[in-house]
Amino acid sequence: MKMEKVEQLRHYYLRHDKKFPHVWCPGCGNGIILGSLIRAIDKIGLSKDEVVLASGIGCAGRMPVYADFNTLHTTHGRALTFATGIKLARPELNLITVMGDGDATGIGGNHFIHAARRNLNLTAIIINNQIYGMTGGQYSPTTPYGAKAATATGGHLEHAFSIADLAVTAGASFVARGTVYHVPHLDKLIEQGIRKNGFAVIEIMAYCHTQFGRRNKMGDAVTMMEKLRDRAVAVKDPGAAGSPGTAVAAGASDTPGAAASAGALDSDSLDTLDGKFAIGVLTDVEKPDYIAEYARLRAASRLNAQNAGNAGK
Amino acid sequence: MSDKKASRENDNQPQSGVNGVGAPQVAASGTAMRVPAREPARSSQNAVPRRRLLQGNEAMVEGALAAGCRFFAGYPITPASEISELMSVRLPRENGTFIQMEDEIASMGAVIGASLAGVKSLTATSGPGFSLMQENLGFACMAEVPCVVVNVMRGGPSTGMPTSPAQGDVMQARWGTHGDHPIIVLSVATVAECFEITVTAFNFAEKYRVPVILLSDEVVAHTRENIVLPESAQLEVVDRIRPSVPPQWYKPYADNSRGVPPMATMGDGYRHHVTGLVHDQSGYPTERSDEVKTQLKRQMRKISSGFGEIQLTRSFMLEDAQVAVIAYGAVARSAKRAVRMARRQGIKAGLLQLVTLFPFPRKAVDQVLRQCKAVIVPEMNFGQISREVKRVNRTCRVFTVNRIDGQLITPAEIFQEISN
C-alpha cells in the first residue's frame, strides 16, 4: 500500500478529537493490529457508522478509543457479552471485539467458549502476548510453562493453551491465527473474519517486550518480532485452497513436526518459548446463522399467537 | 405455604393516598418525551383479557412489555425463572429478543449492549445471580445506560434458601457495585405493583439514564392475584431523549439543566466512545481532576434533582396515626393487616409503604417520624431499612421486627409490636 493511502486511511479512521499519544509502549505490536483492522474494514467497504468496535480491559482494550467507529470499552473479559446484546438488538451492525489473551480466555473464558458455541455473527480479535501487560507482567492463560512472570519469578508452573485450538473445539465457525510480523497476511485474515457470517476468531500472536521479553531475556521488540517470524508455519487455507494470499513467508517451515495442517494442536508448542505454531485459516465451516434462526422463531411465534387469538374468538 | 397467607389479604387493589409525586403511573415531568405505550402485536391478540389471574413474576413480564421492553437476557435461577420463561415466549411475538446467557455476568453485559443499541432491556435474577451482576451494573451506572434489573429476593447469604423469601439484598441493591454511584431501587408488594412498578422502573431508567433495581421477593413473585391490566393508552411510557444536534456536535456526556445528556443509539450516526473509565464530556477517558469532578457530580445530581418524583411511598391510615409501621415488599402486606387489626382494637396505627427504597424517601419517612410516637420497621433481614429509618430519625422511638428464617413476617407479629 502506498504511503499516501496509508496516511489517508489513518486520517479517515482515527479520531481527530482524541488526545494522543496512545497508551501503548514504543515498539508494541498493537498499533500494527489497529492498522490491519482499519485496512480490512476499508477493503470490505464498511461505513464507519455500521461498525462497532468493542473491547475488554488491558492494553488491547484501549484500541477502540482511537478508532472513529461506534466504540465500547467494557469490563474485563466481557466484551463478547456486550457485543452479543448489541448484535441481537441491531443485527445490521458489524460487531468486532478486540481482546487480549487474559481478557478473552482468563476472566472472559466462559463468555468466549459460549460465544463460539452460540455462533452469533461476531468477529473476535484476540491479541496473544502471553502475559498480563498493563498490570505489570503477571502470568496469563497463555504464558508458557517455565516462563518468568511478575507472579512467577521462579518460572511458570502451569501450562498454556492454544486460543485458536480452544476456539475450534468450542465450535467457532471461522478460526485463524496470524502474527504482528506477517502484516499483509493479517490484513487478509481480519478481512476474512469480518466477512464470515458466524462467530469468527482471529488469534494474533504478538509480544510484550516490556513485561514479558525483558523478564525472559528475549531481546527488544524487533528481536521478538523476528522470533515470531521464525516460529510461524503457514497452513493451507481450508476455506480458499490455493489462494496465493495464504502463502506466507514463514521463516522455518522446513522443520518437521511443526503444526503444518489445520487442526493440528499447537497447545504443546505454544507452551514453550520457541516452538513452532501454525498461522493461517485453521477452520472455516458453515453453520446456521443465529439472526436468521431467531427471525424464523419470531415469525413462528407470531403465527402461533395469531392462531391462538383466532381460536379464542 | 406463605403465599396463601399473603394473598388472603385483599391488598391487590391500587391504593389511594400516595405520598410523593407520581405512582401509580409515574408522572414524568421535565423535558422527557411522553410516548404512548406501543404494543404492535397486541392488536392481533385482542382476545387477551385485561383482567388476569397472574403470578407476580408474570405481571412483571406484562409490565415490562407494556413499558416497551424488547430485550431480555438472563440465566436460570429460583425464584425468578418464570420471568425468563415467559419472556422467551412473549418477546419473539413482540418482535423483541430473548437470550439465555452463560451466566449472570454475561446477562448483564448483553442487557447493557442491547440498551446501547437503543432497545429497552431487562434481566431478572435472585441473590447469587445479583452478586454476579454487580460488576456490569457498575458499568451501566458509569456509562449511564438505562436498564432494569429484577432481583426476586430469596434467603441468603450465598446459596441460602432458594425457595424461601427474604429481604436481605436491600443494601446490596444500593451499594453492591464498587465506588460511589447513582442508582434507583424500587420494591413491590403486590401482583398489581409488579405490573405497575415495572413500568415505573423503565420510565425512571429511561428518564435518568440509570440502572433501576426492582426488588421483589419469593412471596410476591409466586403469589397469584387477579389484576386488571391497564389499557396501553392509560399508561405513561417514557423513552430516553435522543440527540437533536448534528452528529459532529454531539457530546455524549455533556451537562444540561437536568444533568441527563441525550443518549444516541449505536449505529445511528452519532459515533462516540462508551467506557467504564471516568470520562470527559466526549466520553474519552480522563483523570483530570476538574473533568472527573464535573462528570461524577453530575451523575449524582441527576438523581438528587429528581427526588420529588423518584421517592415513591404509599400511606395507609396514616392521617391520625400515632404508631406507624414502615414496611416494603411482602412484609408491607402483613403490616397492612396488622394496622387494621390495631385499628379494630382502637389503636391509632398506620402504614407507610416504601416503594422506592433508594434514594431513601427521607421526606416521607421524616414526616411519619415527627408525627408518631413510635415507628415499627418489620423486615425479613437483620435490619437494613431500619438502619436508614434510624439514620433520619431524631425524636421518635424506632422498633424493629426481624425474621431471617425464610418465613414471612405475620400480621400477628407486627400487631403484637404495635400493641406493645
XYZ file of C-alpha atoms in Angstrom:
733
model
C 0.000 0.000 0.000
C 1.270 3.453 -0.934
C 2.220 5.803 1.879
C -0.308 8.461 0.779
C -3.051 5.890 1.004
C -1.878 4.781 4.447
C -1.894 8.401 5.558
C -5.389 8.927 4.175
C -6.699 5.851 5.944
C -5.154 6.975 9.189
C -6.792 10.351 8.973
C -10.105 8.911 7.947
C -10.381 6.143 10.520
C -8.617 7.540 13.578
C -10.292 10.077 15.814
C -9.213 13.651 15.464
C -10.594 14.807 18.773
C -8.892 12.080 20.799
C -5.781 13.241 22.532
C -2.678 11.339 21.514
C -0.133 9.864 22.302
C -1.711 6.473 22.834
C -1.124 4.276 25.876
C 0.999 1.593 24.179
C 4.736 1.231 24.738
C 7.106 2.185 21.915
C 7.645 -0.958 19.862
C 4.304 -2.542 20.736
C 2.521 -4.521 18.028
C -0.963 -3.292 18.951
C -0.682 -0.371 16.547
C 0.115 -2.801 13.724
C -3.068 -4.667 14.538
C -5.100 -1.454 14.583
C -3.640 -0.713 11.151
C -4.583 -4.156 9.858
C -8.084 -3.769 11.215
C -8.555 -0.410 9.537
C -7.255 -1.693 6.207
C -9.532 -4.731 6.414
C -12.589 -2.597 7.134
C -11.633 -0.218 4.332
C -11.169 -3.107 1.926
C -14.599 -4.515 2.740
C -16.033 -1.031 2.363
C -17.987 -0.841 5.610
C -19.101 2.612 6.663
C -17.813 3.826 9.997
C -21.375 4.045 11.305
C -22.072 0.367 10.788
C -19.022 -0.837 12.693
C -18.995 -1.372 16.440
C -15.576 -1.948 17.956
C -15.853 -3.348 21.474
C -13.089 -4.340 23.839
C -12.464 -5.557 27.334
C -9.724 -4.416 29.680
C -5.976 -4.303 29.234
C -3.636 -2.988 26.562
C -5.808 -4.488 23.822
C -8.839 -2.935 25.490
C -7.529 0.536 24.755
C -7.690 0.066 20.998
C -11.289 1.204 20.313
C -10.918 4.682 21.783
C -8.581 5.725 18.947
C -10.781 4.491 16.128
C -13.670 6.512 14.729
C -16.353 3.805 14.900
C -19.066 3.177 17.452
C -16.676 2.180 20.204
C -17.178 0.460 23.502
C -14.648 -0.229 26.233
C -16.378 -2.722 28.517
C -15.440 -4.545 31.710
C -12.650 -7.126 31.927
C -13.414 -10.192 29.828
C -16.966 -9.137 28.985
C -16.617 -7.570 25.551
C -18.351 -10.504 23.873
C -21.366 -10.267 26.190
C -21.932 -6.592 25.384
C -21.349 -7.336 21.699
C -23.952 -10.101 21.880
C -26.549 -7.659 23.198
C -25.759 -5.054 20.550
C -25.797 -7.578 17.712
C -29.131 -9.047 18.791
C -30.654 -5.598 19.146
C -29.247 -4.290 15.851
C -28.242 -7.214 13.629
C -27.306 -4.912 10.740
C -24.264 -3.630 12.645
C -20.862 -5.273 12.261
C -19.560 -6.252 15.667
C -15.822 -6.581 16.150
C -14.340 -7.262 19.546
C -10.699 -6.806 20.474
C -9.384 -8.686 23.465
C -6.129 -9.811 24.980
C -5.238 -13.366 25.960
C -6.042 -12.883 29.639
C -9.136 -10.858 28.803
C -10.592 -13.366 26.337
C -9.563 -16.674 27.867
C -8.810 -15.946 31.526
C -11.514 -13.795 33.057
C -13.611 -13.965 29.880
C -13.039 -17.634 29.071
C -16.598 -18.666 29.777
C -18.032 -15.963 27.525
C -15.542 -16.878 24.825
C -16.419 -20.559 24.575
C -20.144 -19.840 24.706
C -19.937 -17.149 22.062
C -18.142 -19.713 19.875
C -20.813 -22.324 20.575
C -23.674 -19.878 20.014
C -22.289 -18.800 16.640
C -23.670 -15.275 16.576
C -22.103 -13.276 13.770
C -19.309 -11.545 15.723
C -15.616 -11.143 14.995
C -13.273 -11.752 17.901
C -9.735 -10.446 17.528
C -7.562 -11.823 20.287
C -4.108 -10.387 20.768
C -1.968 -13.029 22.418
C 1.145 -11.574 24.027
C 1.288 -14.348 26.614
C 1.200 -12.033 29.607
C -0.929 -9.510 31.507
C 0.949 -6.479 30.232
C -0.947 -3.482 31.530
C -0.991 -4.648 35.135
C 2.723 -5.371 35.180
C 3.531 -8.739 33.652
C 1.662 -11.332 35.685
C 1.212 -14.782 34.101
C -1.794 -15.331 31.864
C -3.584 -18.434 30.494
C -1.140 -18.444 27.576
C 2.113 -17.929 29.470
C 4.334 -20.902 28.558
C 5.470 -23.427 31.135
C 8.679 -22.314 32.797
C 8.475 -18.701 31.572
C 9.104 -15.940 34.066
C 6.397 -13.508 35.031
C 5.811 -10.965 37.797
C 3.832 -13.623 39.657
C 6.073 -16.481 38.513
C 9.557 -15.229 39.221
C 10.827 -18.772 39.592
C 9.295 -19.948 36.308
C 5.655 -20.662 35.488
C 4.243 -23.898 36.902
C 1.101 -24.040 34.761
C 0.625 -24.765 31.091
C -0.525 -22.560 28.251
C -3.319 -23.468 25.954
C -3.782 -22.550 22.333
C -6.533 -19.982 21.928
C -7.168 -20.937 18.321
C -7.492 -24.615 19.182
C -9.843 -23.736 22.012
C -11.983 -21.749 19.575
C -12.119 -24.649 17.129
C -13.129 -27.072 19.851
C -15.762 -24.693 21.200
C -17.402 -24.549 17.791
C -16.396 -21.233 16.206
C -17.220 -21.271 12.510
C -14.062 -19.418 11.478
C -10.732 -19.625 13.274
C -7.462 -18.164 12.075
C -4.110 -17.301 13.531
C -1.747 -14.592 12.397
C 1.147 -12.628 13.812
C 2.124 -8.984 14.027
C 5.077 -9.805 11.759
C 3.050 -11.158 8.822
C 1.083 -7.988 8.282
C -0.409 -8.363 4.760
C -1.444 -11.853 5.811
C -3.009 -10.434 8.957
C -4.971 -7.846 6.927
C -6.425 -10.679 4.957
C -7.257 -12.856 7.949
C -9.095 -9.995 9.643
C -10.935 -9.243 6.436
C -11.979 -12.885 6.124
C -13.055 -12.930 9.766
C -15.245 -9.845 9.396
C -16.769 -11.176 6.193
C -17.551 -14.533 7.785
C -21.202 -14.963 8.649
C -20.759 -16.607 12.012
C -18.509 -16.416 15.035
C -15.003 -15.683 13.739
C -11.844 -15.783 15.836
C -8.535 -14.316 14.780
C -5.795 -15.078 17.259
C -2.867 -12.740 16.714
C 0.474 -13.771 18.106
C 2.090 -10.646 19.487
C 4.766 -9.890 22.013
C 5.228 -7.750 25.066
C 8.869 -6.789 25.139
C 8.281 -4.576 28.154
C 6.739 -7.079 30.521
C 7.457 -10.493 29.034
C 10.525 -10.209 26.828
C 12.597 -8.401 29.400
C 11.918 -10.953 32.125
C 12.635 -13.849 29.797
C 15.698 -12.328 28.138
C 14.073 -12.385 24.716
C 15.552 -9.166 23.436
C 13.968 -5.984 22.158
C 10.765 -5.524 20.157
C 12.458 -6.184 16.814
C 14.133 -9.353 18.070
C 10.824 -10.607 19.462
C 9.112 -9.858 16.195
C 11.753 -11.785 14.283
C 11.203 -14.652 16.655
C 7.512 -14.671 15.719
C 8.557 -14.790 12.051
C 10.708 -17.822 12.727
C 8.184 -19.666 14.819
C 5.247 -19.289 12.454
C 4.396 -22.035 9.995
C 1.824 -21.412 7.293
C -1.068 -23.811 6.896
C -3.082 -24.349 3.765
C -6.257 -22.325 3.985
C -9.112 -24.836 4.124
C -11.587 -22.199 3.001
C -9.690 -20.989 -0.051
C -7.321 -23.680 -1.215
C -4.569 -22.461 -3.463
C -5.185 -18.843 -2.660
C -1.888 -17.025 -3.037
C -2.704 -14.752 -0.123
C -2.191 -17.579 2.287
C 1.283 -18.437 1.112
C 3.174 -16.847 3.901
C 6.872 -16.396 4.067
C 7.327 -18.374 7.211
C 10.939 -18.478 8.172
C 11.472 -22.053 9.172
C 8.645 -24.034 7.705
C 11.011 -26.859 6.877
C 11.050 -28.076 10.440
C 9.397 -31.474 10.565
C 6.821 -31.963 13.247
C 5.660 -28.346 13.091
C 1.957 -27.826 13.034
C 1.606 -27.862 9.295
C -2.017 -28.738 8.803
C -5.247 -27.291 10.069
C -6.476 -28.990 13.163
C -3.055 -29.980 14.444
C -2.898 -28.890 18.045
C -0.492 -26.147 18.963
C -1.029 -26.385 22.674
C 2.281 -28.099 23.236
C 4.401 -25.814 21.090
C 2.716 -22.676 22.429
C 3.596 -23.909 25.891
C 7.242 -23.196 25.058
C 9.131 -20.014 24.247
C 10.340 -21.166 20.844
C 8.066 -23.919 19.495
C 6.531 -23.657 16.035
C 2.903 -22.742 15.635
C 0.534 -22.670 12.707
C -0.686 -19.500 11.093
C -3.441 -19.148 8.528
C -7.063 -20.185 8.467
C -7.477 -23.158 10.771
C -11.222 -23.652 10.465
C -13.857 -22.317 8.125
C -17.209 -24.051 8.303
C -20.805 -23.040 7.614
C -23.324 -23.078 10.419
C -26.881 -21.766 10.659
C -26.999 -18.005 11.131
C -28.297 -17.135 14.600
C -30.050 -13.943 13.500
C -31.846 -15.729 10.675
C -32.814 -18.504 13.059
C -34.225 -16.019 15.534
C -36.174 -14.262 12.789
C -37.718 -17.621 11.939
C -38.614 -18.139 15.605
C -40.256 -14.709 15.714
C -42.343 -15.423 12.650
C -43.452 -18.784 14.026
C -44.311 -17.260 17.418
C -46.417 -14.537 15.851
C -48.245 -17.078 13.738
C -48.923 -19.231 16.796
C -50.169 -16.234 18.740
C -52.439 -15.242 15.859
C -53.859 -18.728 15.574
C -54.439 -18.851 19.307
C -56.151 -15.461 19.109
C -58.404 -16.586 16.275
C -59.268 -19.770 18.103
C -60.247 -17.668 21.089
C -62.751 -15.648 19.036
C -47.266 -22.052 52.033
C -46.773 -18.450 52.907
C -48.214 -17.469 49.525
C -51.670 -18.209 50.813
C -51.106 -16.305 53.968
C -50.142 -13.276 51.991
C -52.801 -13.417 49.334
C -55.643 -13.886 51.784
C -55.495 -10.187 52.383
C -57.190 -8.363 49.572
C -54.324 -5.983 49.042
C -54.098 -6.022 45.336
C -56.243 -3.012 44.613
C -54.445 0.163 43.730
C -54.158 2.143 46.899
C -55.064 5.719 47.457
C -53.117 8.191 49.497
C -49.951 8.224 47.544
C -47.218 10.324 49.018
C -44.698 11.989 46.849
C -45.312 12.623 43.226
C -46.453 10.126 40.784
C -47.280 6.493 41.405
C -49.375 4.530 40.197
C -48.221 5.811 36.857
C -45.161 7.857 37.328
C -45.698 11.434 36.435
C -42.785 12.196 34.239
C -42.210 15.886 34.268
C -39.490 17.976 32.778
C -38.404 17.529 29.258
C -38.770 13.779 28.941
C -40.657 12.717 25.878
C -44.051 11.259 26.522
C -44.841 8.450 24.218
C -47.856 6.195 24.434
C -47.021 2.570 25.030
C -46.720 0.669 21.813
C -47.525 -2.954 21.604
C -47.515 -3.809 17.949
C -48.520 -7.412 18.316
C -51.180 -6.742 20.904
C -53.667 -5.693 18.264
C -53.591 -9.169 16.827
C -54.385 -10.543 20.225
C -57.443 -8.607 21.188
C -58.760 -11.732 22.768
C -56.297 -11.297 25.640
C -58.461 -10.378 28.600
C -57.366 -7.324 30.508
C -58.442 -8.914 33.784
C -55.976 -11.665 34.513
C -55.026 -14.051 37.266
C -51.282 -13.609 37.360
C -48.272 -14.513 39.387
C -46.043 -11.650 40.482
C -43.304 -12.776 38.129
C -45.753 -12.952 35.223
C -47.107 -9.486 35.983
C -43.565 -8.139 35.793
C -43.261 -9.536 32.283
C -46.534 -7.831 31.310
C -45.335 -4.598 32.881
C -42.015 -4.739 31.096
C -43.635 -5.369 27.717
C -46.119 -2.573 28.298
C -43.216 -0.259 29.112
C -41.656 -1.072 25.765
C -39.051 -3.615 26.880
C -37.982 -5.647 23.865
C -34.832 -7.372 25.087
C -34.238 -9.830 27.884
C -31.058 -11.701 28.782
C -30.963 -13.936 31.822
C -29.723 -17.075 33.487
C -31.943 -19.634 35.249
C -32.379 -19.081 38.974
C -35.067 -19.743 41.543
C -37.337 -17.912 42.313
C -37.017 -15.650 39.261
C -37.034 -18.174 36.423
C -40.687 -17.671 35.446
C -39.748 -14.222 34.186
C -37.188 -15.733 31.796
C -39.533 -18.481 30.711
C -42.392 -16.144 29.912
C -40.110 -13.640 28.212
C -38.761 -16.411 25.957
C -42.328 -16.931 24.726
C -43.564 -13.351 24.630
C -40.612 -11.414 23.261
C -40.294 -13.105 19.854
C -44.004 -12.415 19.310
C -43.476 -8.747 20.057
C -40.562 -8.571 17.641
C -38.202 -8.497 20.595
C -35.313 -10.760 21.557
C -34.800 -13.205 24.379
C -31.499 -14.881 25.097
C -30.321 -17.156 27.868
C -26.691 -16.332 28.516
C -23.957 -18.450 30.077
C -24.157 -16.678 33.434
C -25.459 -13.532 35.087
C -22.322 -11.555 34.293
C -22.977 -12.176 30.615
C -26.697 -11.456 31.022
C -25.960 -8.043 32.436
C -23.428 -7.369 29.668
C -25.931 -8.296 26.970
C -28.612 -6.131 28.577
C -26.284 -3.125 28.531
C -25.292 -3.851 24.940
C -28.911 -4.036 23.781
C -29.732 -0.809 25.592
C -26.780 0.930 23.936
C -28.262 -0.259 20.661
C -31.485 1.526 21.557
C -33.686 -1.251 22.934
C -35.219 -1.178 26.407
C -33.742 -4.123 28.247
C -34.432 -6.247 31.285
C -32.831 -9.036 33.258
C -34.169 -10.898 36.267
C -32.338 -12.873 38.898
C -32.063 -13.688 42.597
C -29.344 -13.136 45.198
C -26.478 -15.289 43.855
C -27.004 -14.012 40.328
C -27.428 -10.466 41.566
C -23.982 -10.735 43.138
C -22.529 -11.654 39.749
C -24.261 -8.736 38.071
C -22.668 -6.124 40.282
C -19.629 -5.677 38.055
C -21.536 -4.731 34.927
C -24.159 -2.862 36.945
C -21.354 -0.510 37.881
C -20.571 -0.120 34.196
C -24.205 0.782 33.498
C -24.066 3.401 36.273
C -20.808 4.870 34.984
C -21.686 4.815 31.288
C -25.283 5.861 32.119
C -27.019 3.042 30.318
C -30.721 2.655 31.136
C -31.809 -0.858 32.118
C -33.933 -2.660 34.675
C -32.700 -5.474 36.901
C -35.248 -7.521 38.811
C -33.984 -9.242 41.938
C -36.504 -11.702 43.364
C -35.007 -11.971 46.832
C -34.536 -15.345 48.468
C -32.862 -16.393 51.693
C -29.146 -15.651 51.830
C -26.234 -15.307 52.161
C -24.602 -17.429 49.442
C -26.866 -20.117 48.014
C -29.005 -19.604 51.102
C -32.612 -20.752 50.795
C -33.584 -20.751 47.126
C -37.313 -21.245 47.627
C -37.847 -19.037 50.679
C -38.481 -15.309 50.789
C -36.124 -12.757 52.301
C -35.257 -9.099 52.064
C -31.561 -9.420 52.640
C -30.391 -7.728 49.428
C -31.616 -4.209 50.150
C -28.214 -2.751 50.930
C -26.622 -4.767 48.137
C -29.088 -3.223 45.709
C -27.903 0.212 46.785
C -24.223 -0.431 47.349
C -23.451 -3.730 45.638
C -21.185 -2.403 42.959
C -17.986 -0.658 43.941
C -17.498 3.072 44.103
C -19.989 5.864 44.717
C -22.657 5.524 42.101
C -26.121 6.755 41.255
C -28.807 4.072 41.249
C -32.531 3.718 41.896
C -34.016 0.858 43.920
C -37.751 0.137 43.867
C -39.750 -2.589 45.609
C -43.069 -4.330 45.069
C -45.632 -5.810 47.462
C -48.496 -6.971 45.264
C -49.048 -8.506 41.850
C -50.653 -5.259 40.701
C -47.492 -3.432 41.726
C -45.389 -5.986 39.886
C -47.002 -4.664 36.728
C -47.213 -1.026 37.612
C -43.840 -0.518 39.277
C -42.082 -2.375 36.488
C -43.415 0.289 34.129
C -42.220 2.934 36.591
C -38.795 1.268 36.746
C -38.381 1.502 32.979
C -39.582 5.095 32.973
C -37.059 6.092 35.637
C -34.267 4.186 33.874
C -35.000 5.936 30.592
C -35.523 9.354 32.057
C -32.448 9.381 34.296
C -30.175 7.066 32.265
C -29.534 4.787 35.238
C -29.972 1.132 36.022
C -33.063 0.621 38.166
C -33.114 -2.293 40.592
C -36.553 -3.743 41.146
C -36.686 -5.750 44.359
C -39.301 -8.432 44.628
C -39.291 -11.458 46.894
C -40.317 -15.064 46.711
C -43.750 -14.362 48.254
C -44.700 -11.583 45.850
C -43.152 -13.414 42.890
C -45.191 -16.580 43.374
C -48.439 -15.170 44.726
C -51.280 -15.270 42.237
C -53.748 -12.419 42.255
C -56.457 -11.159 39.995
C -55.394 -7.868 38.482
C -56.660 -5.580 35.771
C -54.018 -4.757 33.209
C -54.425 -1.127 32.196
C -55.072 -0.293 28.563
C -51.863 0.804 26.928
C -53.350 4.229 26.261
C -53.702 4.770 30.019
C -50.044 4.081 30.628
C -47.448 6.736 30.564
C -44.313 5.396 28.977
C -41.115 7.437 28.946
C -38.439 6.961 26.298
C -34.885 8.205 26.587
C -34.188 11.518 24.914
C -32.105 11.141 21.784
C -29.755 13.818 20.487
C -31.245 16.505 18.289
C -27.938 18.117 17.284
C -25.982 17.023 14.199
C -23.613 14.113 14.935
C -20.467 16.238 14.775
C -21.799 18.433 17.587
C -22.814 15.572 19.808
C -21.135 15.358 23.230
C -22.425 12.140 24.789
C -21.769 13.201 28.389
C -22.301 16.944 28.293
C -24.172 18.544 31.159
C -27.542 20.243 30.843
C -30.198 21.539 33.214
C -31.441 18.055 34.093
C -27.985 16.568 34.299
C -29.087 13.820 31.898
C -27.401 14.028 28.484
C -29.343 12.874 25.413
C -28.435 9.297 24.515
C -27.559 8.313 20.960
C -28.236 4.834 19.677
C -25.277 2.888 18.336
C -25.408 2.822 14.589
C -27.446 6.000 14.195
C -24.501 8.067 13.029
C -23.537 9.505 16.408
C -20.268 7.633 16.681
C -18.878 8.024 20.153
C -16.921 6.195 22.816
C -18.509 4.405 25.765
C -16.274 3.335 28.641
C -16.356 2.346 32.279
C -13.359 4.584 32.871
C -14.106 8.030 34.211
C -14.559 10.075 31.079
C -14.882 13.638 29.900
C -17.957 15.021 28.176
C -16.863 13.451 24.889
C -16.696 10.050 26.517
C -12.912 9.778 26.409
C -11.035 8.526 29.475
C -9.725 11.242 31.744
C -8.008 11.588 35.083
C -8.044 15.351 35.067
C -9.408 16.335 38.421
C -11.737 19.043 37.105
C -13.229 16.749 34.457
C -13.598 13.861 36.895
C -15.383 16.028 39.439
C -17.715 17.508 36.851
C -18.796 14.119 35.500
C -19.248 12.301 38.793
C -21.077 15.187 40.446
C -23.454 15.448 37.521
C -24.206 11.724 37.774
C -25.243 12.131 41.402
C -27.065 15.392 40.768
C -29.322 13.933 38.103
C -30.825 11.642 40.758
C -30.926 14.127 43.602
C -32.680 16.692 41.436
C -35.371 14.097 40.750
C -36.057 13.144 44.388
C -39.545 14.626 44.196
C -40.776 12.151 41.645
C -38.451 9.229 42.347
C -39.170 8.768 46.040
C -42.441 6.860 45.937
C -44.296 5.835 49.068
C -47.847 4.783 49.848
C -49.668 5.589 53.016
C -52.469 3.702 54.673
C -54.428 5.125 57.632
C -51.576 7.463 58.428
C -53.608 10.674 58.780
C -54.111 10.447 62.525
C -51.683 7.649 63.291
C -49.675 7.658 66.491
C -47.946 4.396 65.779
C -46.675 3.765 62.288
C -45.311 0.752 60.519
C -42.751 1.418 57.801
C -42.536 -1.593 55.540
C -41.872 -2.670 51.965
C -42.268 -5.767 49.807
C -44.327 -8.737 51.013
C -43.978 -7.568 54.605
C -45.983 -4.441 53.762
C -48.957 -6.750 53.167
C -48.671 -8.246 56.645
C -48.190 -4.753 58.008
C -51.375 -3.524 56.381
C -53.395 -6.234 58.001
C -51.693 -5.613 61.329
C -52.679 -1.950 61.077
C -56.314 -2.943 60.505
C -56.169 -5.295 63.487
C -54.764 -2.492 65.617
C -57.441 -0.051 64.457
C -60.120 -2.542 65.475
C -58.551 -2.503 68.926
C -58.753 1.278 68.973
C -55.043 1.832 68.405
C -54.268 4.665 66.021
C -51.933 2.783 63.740
C -50.904 3.466 60.158
C -48.626 2.179 57.436
C -46.054 3.882 55.307
C -45.187 1.523 52.481
C -41.894 2.315 50.817
C -41.991 1.704 47.090
C -38.718 3.499 46.455
C -36.005 2.268 48.800
C -33.181 4.311 47.281
C -32.777 7.218 47.025
C -34.198 6.734 50.513
C -37.535 8.594 50.760
C -36.374 10.685 53.643
C -39.057 13.328 53.347
C -41.977 10.932 53.720
C -40.280 8.963 56.478
C -39.320 12.115 58.320
C -42.930 13.243 58.339
C -44.040 9.962 59.890
C -41.252 10.081 62.476
C -42.320 13.581 63.511
C -45.975 12.668 63.697
C -45.797 9.363 65.538
C -44.715 8.321 68.990
C -43.371 5.046 67.777
C -42.408 3.556 64.466
C -42.045 -0.142 63.747
C -39.879 -1.395 60.910
C -40.510 -5.062 60.160
C -38.331 -6.684 57.510
C -37.058 -10.099 56.517
C -33.436 -9.398 57.364
C -31.424 -8.360 60.405
C -32.379 -4.710 59.886
C -31.374 -2.929 56.688
C -34.082 -0.345 56.075
C -34.474 0.179 59.819
C -30.907 1.491 59.790
C -31.948 4.058 57.220
C -35.011 4.982 59.278
C -32.872 5.363 62.396
C -30.412 7.427 60.404
C -33.011 10.069 59.618
C -34.779 9.782 62.995
C -34.425 12.460 65.666
C -37.142 12.069 68.263
C -39.223 9.017 67.587
C -38.847 5.560 69.107
C -37.979 3.066 66.375
C -38.606 -0.643 66.890
C -37.613 -3.461 64.605
C -39.197 -6.804 63.870
C -36.844 -9.102 62.029
C -37.099 -12.601 60.636
C -34.379 -14.375 58.734
C -35.760 -17.920 58.838
C -37.319 -17.958 55.385
C -40.789 -17.227 56.710
C -42.876 -14.167 56.005
C -43.381 -11.896 58.993
C -47.011 -12.403 60.005
C -49.616 -9.716 60.692
C -49.847 -11.052 64.264
C -46.161 -10.453 64.877
C -46.397 -6.865 63.687
C -49.681 -6.348 65.553
C -48.054 -7.531 68.748
C -45.304 -4.969 68.332
C -47.878 -2.248 67.643
C -49.810 -3.210 70.796
C -46.680 -3.007 72.890
